[in-house]
Tab-separated table of C-alpha atoms in Angstrom:
chain	number	residue	atom	x	y	z
A	1057	MET	CA	16.426	6.866	6.333
A	1058	ALA	CA	13.315	4.257	5.934
A	1059	ILE	CA	10.074	4.613	8.258
A	1060	SER	CA	10.240	2.474	11.079
A	1061	ASN	CA	8.089	1.343	14.039
A	1062	GLY	CA	6.972	4.023	16.437
A	1063	ASP	CA	7.544	6.797	13.575
A	1064	THR	CA	4.642	8.787	12.691
A	1065	LEU	CA	3.542	9.018	8.840
A	1066	PRO	CA	4.042	12.291	7.135
A	1067	ASP	CA	0.986	13.868	5.846
A	1068	ALA	CA	1.076	13.373	1.790
A	1069	THR	CA	-1.768	14.060	-0.874
A	1070	LEU	CA	-2.581	10.870	-2.633
A	1071	VAL	CA	-4.981	10.331	-5.429
A	1072	GLU	CA	-7.766	7.833	-5.290
A	1073	LEU	CA	-9.947	7.133	-8.197
A	1074	THR	CA	-13.819	7.390	-7.277
A	1075	GLY	CA	-17.069	7.290	-9.309
A	1076	GLU	CA	-16.855	11.001	-10.007
A	1077	GLY	CA	-13.162	10.571	-11.235
A	1078	PRO	CA	-9.746	11.327	-9.509
A	1079	LYS	CA	-9.858	12.741	-5.895
A	1080	GLN	CA	-7.208	13.741	-3.705
A	1081	VAL	CA	-6.783	12.004	-0.284
A	1082	SER	CA	-5.144	13.492	2.779
A	1083	LEU	CA	-3.319	10.499	4.122
A	1084	SER	CA	-3.180	12.187	7.843
A	1085	GLU	CA	-6.983	12.683	7.813
A	1086	ARG	CA	-7.604	9.154	6.254
A	1087	LEU	CA	-5.601	7.787	9.394
A	1088	ALA	CA	-6.417	9.981	11.966
A	1089	GLY	CA	-8.153	7.737	14.906
A	1090	ARG	CA	-8.147	4.463	12.822
A	1091	ASN	CA	-6.331	1.009	12.539
A	1092	VAL	CA	-5.152	0.543	8.758
A	1093	VAL	CA	-2.817	-1.524	6.794
A	1094	ILE	CA	-1.099	-0.206	4.160
A	1095	PHE	CA	0.804	-2.318	1.542
A	1096	ALA	CA	3.023	-0.602	-0.765
A	1097	LEU	CA	4.305	-2.383	-4.152
A	1098	PRO	CA	6.274	-1.250	-6.999
A	1099	GLY	CA	3.608	-0.993	-9.722
A	1100	ALA	CA	0.403	-2.030	-10.691
A	1101	PHE	CA	-0.039	-4.754	-13.401
A	1102	THR	CA	3.590	-6.126	-12.448
A	1103	GLY	CA	4.264	-9.660	-11.641
A	1104	THR	CA	4.566	-10.312	-8.044
A	1105	CYS	CA	2.238	-7.511	-7.350
A	1106	THR	CA	-0.505	-8.859	-9.458
A	1107	THR	CA	0.426	-12.547	-8.649
A	1108	ALA	CA	1.123	-12.628	-5.158
A	1109	HIS	CA	1.011	-9.216	-3.080
A	1110	VAL	CA	-2.642	-8.059	-4.006
A	1111	PRO	CA	-3.970	-11.755	-3.698
A	1112	SER	CA	-2.502	-11.980	-0.248
A	1113	PHE	CA	-4.703	-8.971	1.048
A	1114	ILE	CA	-7.604	-10.314	-0.969
A	1115	ARG	CA	-7.661	-13.664	1.129
A	1116	THR	CA	-6.962	-12.207	4.314
A	1117	ALA	CA	-8.947	-9.064	4.283
A	1118	ASP	CA	-11.950	-10.425	6.608
A	1119	GLN	CA	-9.000	-11.801	9.003
A	1120	PHE	CA	-7.920	-8.163	9.201
A	1121	LYS	CA	-11.074	-6.701	9.907
A	1122	ALA	CA	-11.759	-9.214	12.657
A	1123	LYS	CA	-8.502	-8.056	13.806
A	1124	GLY	CA	-10.079	-4.324	14.146
A	1125	VAL	CA	-8.457	-2.990	11.043
A	1126	ASP	CA	-10.622	-0.421	9.509
A	1127	GLU	CA	-9.368	-0.329	5.892
A	1128	ILE	CA	-6.829	-2.231	3.728
A	1129	ILE	CA	-4.719	0.626	1.526
A	1130	CYS	CA	-2.550	-0.552	-1.317
A	1131	LEU	CA	-0.062	2.292	-2.189
A	1132	SER	CA	1.609	2.408	-5.475
A	1133	VAL	CA	3.532	4.897	-7.702
A	1134	ASN	CA	1.089	4.999	-10.319
A	1135	ASP	CA	-1.702	7.312	-11.367
A	1136	PRO	CA	-5.390	6.610	-10.146
A	1137	PHE	CA	-6.736	5.411	-13.675
A	1138	VAL	CA	-4.017	2.455	-13.811
A	1139	LEU	CA	-4.855	1.816	-10.253
A	1140	GLY	CA	-8.612	1.805	-11.117
A	1141	ALA	CA	-8.061	-0.453	-14.012
A	1142	TRP	CA	-5.938	-2.705	-11.777
A	1143	SER	CA	-8.304	-2.925	-9.130
A	1144	GLU	CA	-11.048	-4.040	-11.448
A	1145	GLN	CA	-8.813	-6.719	-12.846
A	1146	THR	CA	-7.443	-8.128	-9.451
A	1147	GLY	CA	-10.896	-7.912	-7.672
A	1148	ALA	CA	-9.187	-5.817	-4.995
A	1149	GLY	CA	-11.820	-3.262	-4.920
A	1150	LYS	CA	-14.723	-5.820	-4.643
A	1151	ALA	CA	-12.702	-7.172	-1.540
A	1152	GLY	CA	-12.699	-3.729	-0.006
A	1153	ILE	CA	-9.021	-2.465	-0.838
A	1154	ALA	CA	-8.761	0.947	-1.318
A	1155	MET	CA	-5.879	1.913	-4.170
A	1156	LEU	CA	-4.147	4.840	-3.639
A	1157	GLY	CA	-1.527	6.395	-5.877
A	1158	ASP	CA	1.319	8.476	-5.352
A	1159	PRO	CA	1.858	9.608	-8.767
A	1160	SER	CA	5.215	11.607	-8.172
A	1161	ALA	CA	6.438	9.398	-5.426
A	1162	GLU	CA	6.470	12.117	-2.646
A	1163	PHE	CA	5.130	10.147	-0.045
A	1164	THR	CA	7.341	7.207	-1.093
A	1165	LYS	CA	10.385	9.168	-0.775
A	1166	ALA	CA	9.448	10.943	2.237
A	1167	VAL	CA	9.646	7.494	4.199
A	1168	GLY	CA	12.353	6.388	2.099
A	1169	MET	CA	11.201	3.575	0.606
A	1170	ASP	CA	12.047	4.704	-3.091
A	1171	PHE	CA	14.085	2.638	-5.610
A	1172	SER	CA	14.521	2.845	-9.089
A	1173	ALA	CA	15.495	-0.079	-11.688
A	1174	PRO	CA	15.815	1.738	-14.904
A	1175	PRO	CA	16.605	-1.323	-17.174
A	1176	VAL	CA	13.337	-2.789	-16.286
A	1177	GLY	CA	11.600	0.619	-16.790
A	1178	LEU	CA	10.896	1.291	-13.067
A	1179	VAL	CA	12.087	4.768	-11.971
A	1180	ASP	CA	11.234	6.309	-8.417
A	1181	ARG	CA	9.095	3.165	-7.258
A	1182	SER	CA	7.972	2.139	-4.087
A	1183	LYS	CA	9.763	-1.009	-2.320
A	1184	ARG	CA	7.560	-3.641	-1.205
A	1185	TYR	CA	6.128	-3.441	2.207
A	1186	ALA	CA	3.387	-3.720	4.414
A	1187	MET	CA	2.583	-2.039	7.653
A	1188	TYR	CA	-0.080	-1.863	10.433
A	1189	VAL	CA	-0.758	1.830	11.282
A	1190	GLN	CA	-2.711	3.069	14.413
A	1191	ASP	CA	-4.040	6.670	14.343
A	1192	GLY	CA	-1.029	7.700	12.170
A	1193	THR	CA	1.904	5.564	13.875
A	1194	VAL	CA	3.662	2.767	12.332
A	1195	THR	CA	3.224	-0.150	14.891
A	1196	VAL	CA	4.828	-2.936	12.604
A	1197	ILE	CA	6.421	-2.791	9.272
A	1198	GLN	CA	7.615	-5.421	7.312
A	1199	ALA	CA	9.780	-4.836	4.295
A	1200	GLU	CA	11.141	-7.204	1.664
A	1201	ALA	CA	15.052	-7.040	0.833
A	1202	ASN	CA	14.158	-7.491	-2.764
A	1203	PRO	CA	11.197	-6.046	-4.796
A	1204	GLY	CA	10.503	-9.371	-6.472
A	1205	GLN	CA	9.810	-11.208	-3.243
A	1206	CYS	CA	6.709	-11.191	-1.368
A	1207	ASP	CA	7.239	-12.949	1.893
A	1208	LEU	CA	7.537	-10.537	4.900
A	1209	SER	CA	5.063	-7.997	3.087
A	1210	GLY	CA	1.908	-10.575	2.397
A	1211	GLY	CA	-1.180	-10.367	3.934
A	1212	GLU	CA	-0.689	-13.724	5.899
A	1213	ALA	CA	2.769	-12.555	7.324
A	1214	LEU	CA	1.284	-9.116	8.438
A	1215	LEU	CA	-2.010	-10.928	9.923
A	1216	ASP	CA	0.515	-12.928	12.246
A	1217	ALA	CA	2.578	-10.012	13.081
A	1218	ILE	CA	-0.178	-7.689	14.333
């Protein structure tokens, strides 16, 4: 069953590329006592993810901060090196968006947001969604019916919902 409003996110060990190399990140520690936006997508360097989803959060980053959001996290089933390169290419890192990898899709599967589309090379990927999390509890979640869409899960839509 997919994660929904009111649920507490399970802990997961994600990976982030830092100046010193890959670093393991405990999601529950990262969320503790904080207001965080997490948006998840099928994959780095893919069409809608690159042209719509990430740019929507770059455009709205300052507005989220003005609403008391401590951090914006982009979550993808990719390794930290790919996410680091994608962050540089999109400007997400410069905009203050943290890129966290869920390389084996453990978190994505645990929250019921995984899908596969083998004909296009996507296996065990994340559905497209965005959520507002307060101290580890989901207060708003907006998921797309189709991974190629970025309407409900875009930065502007989530900003309007919180």
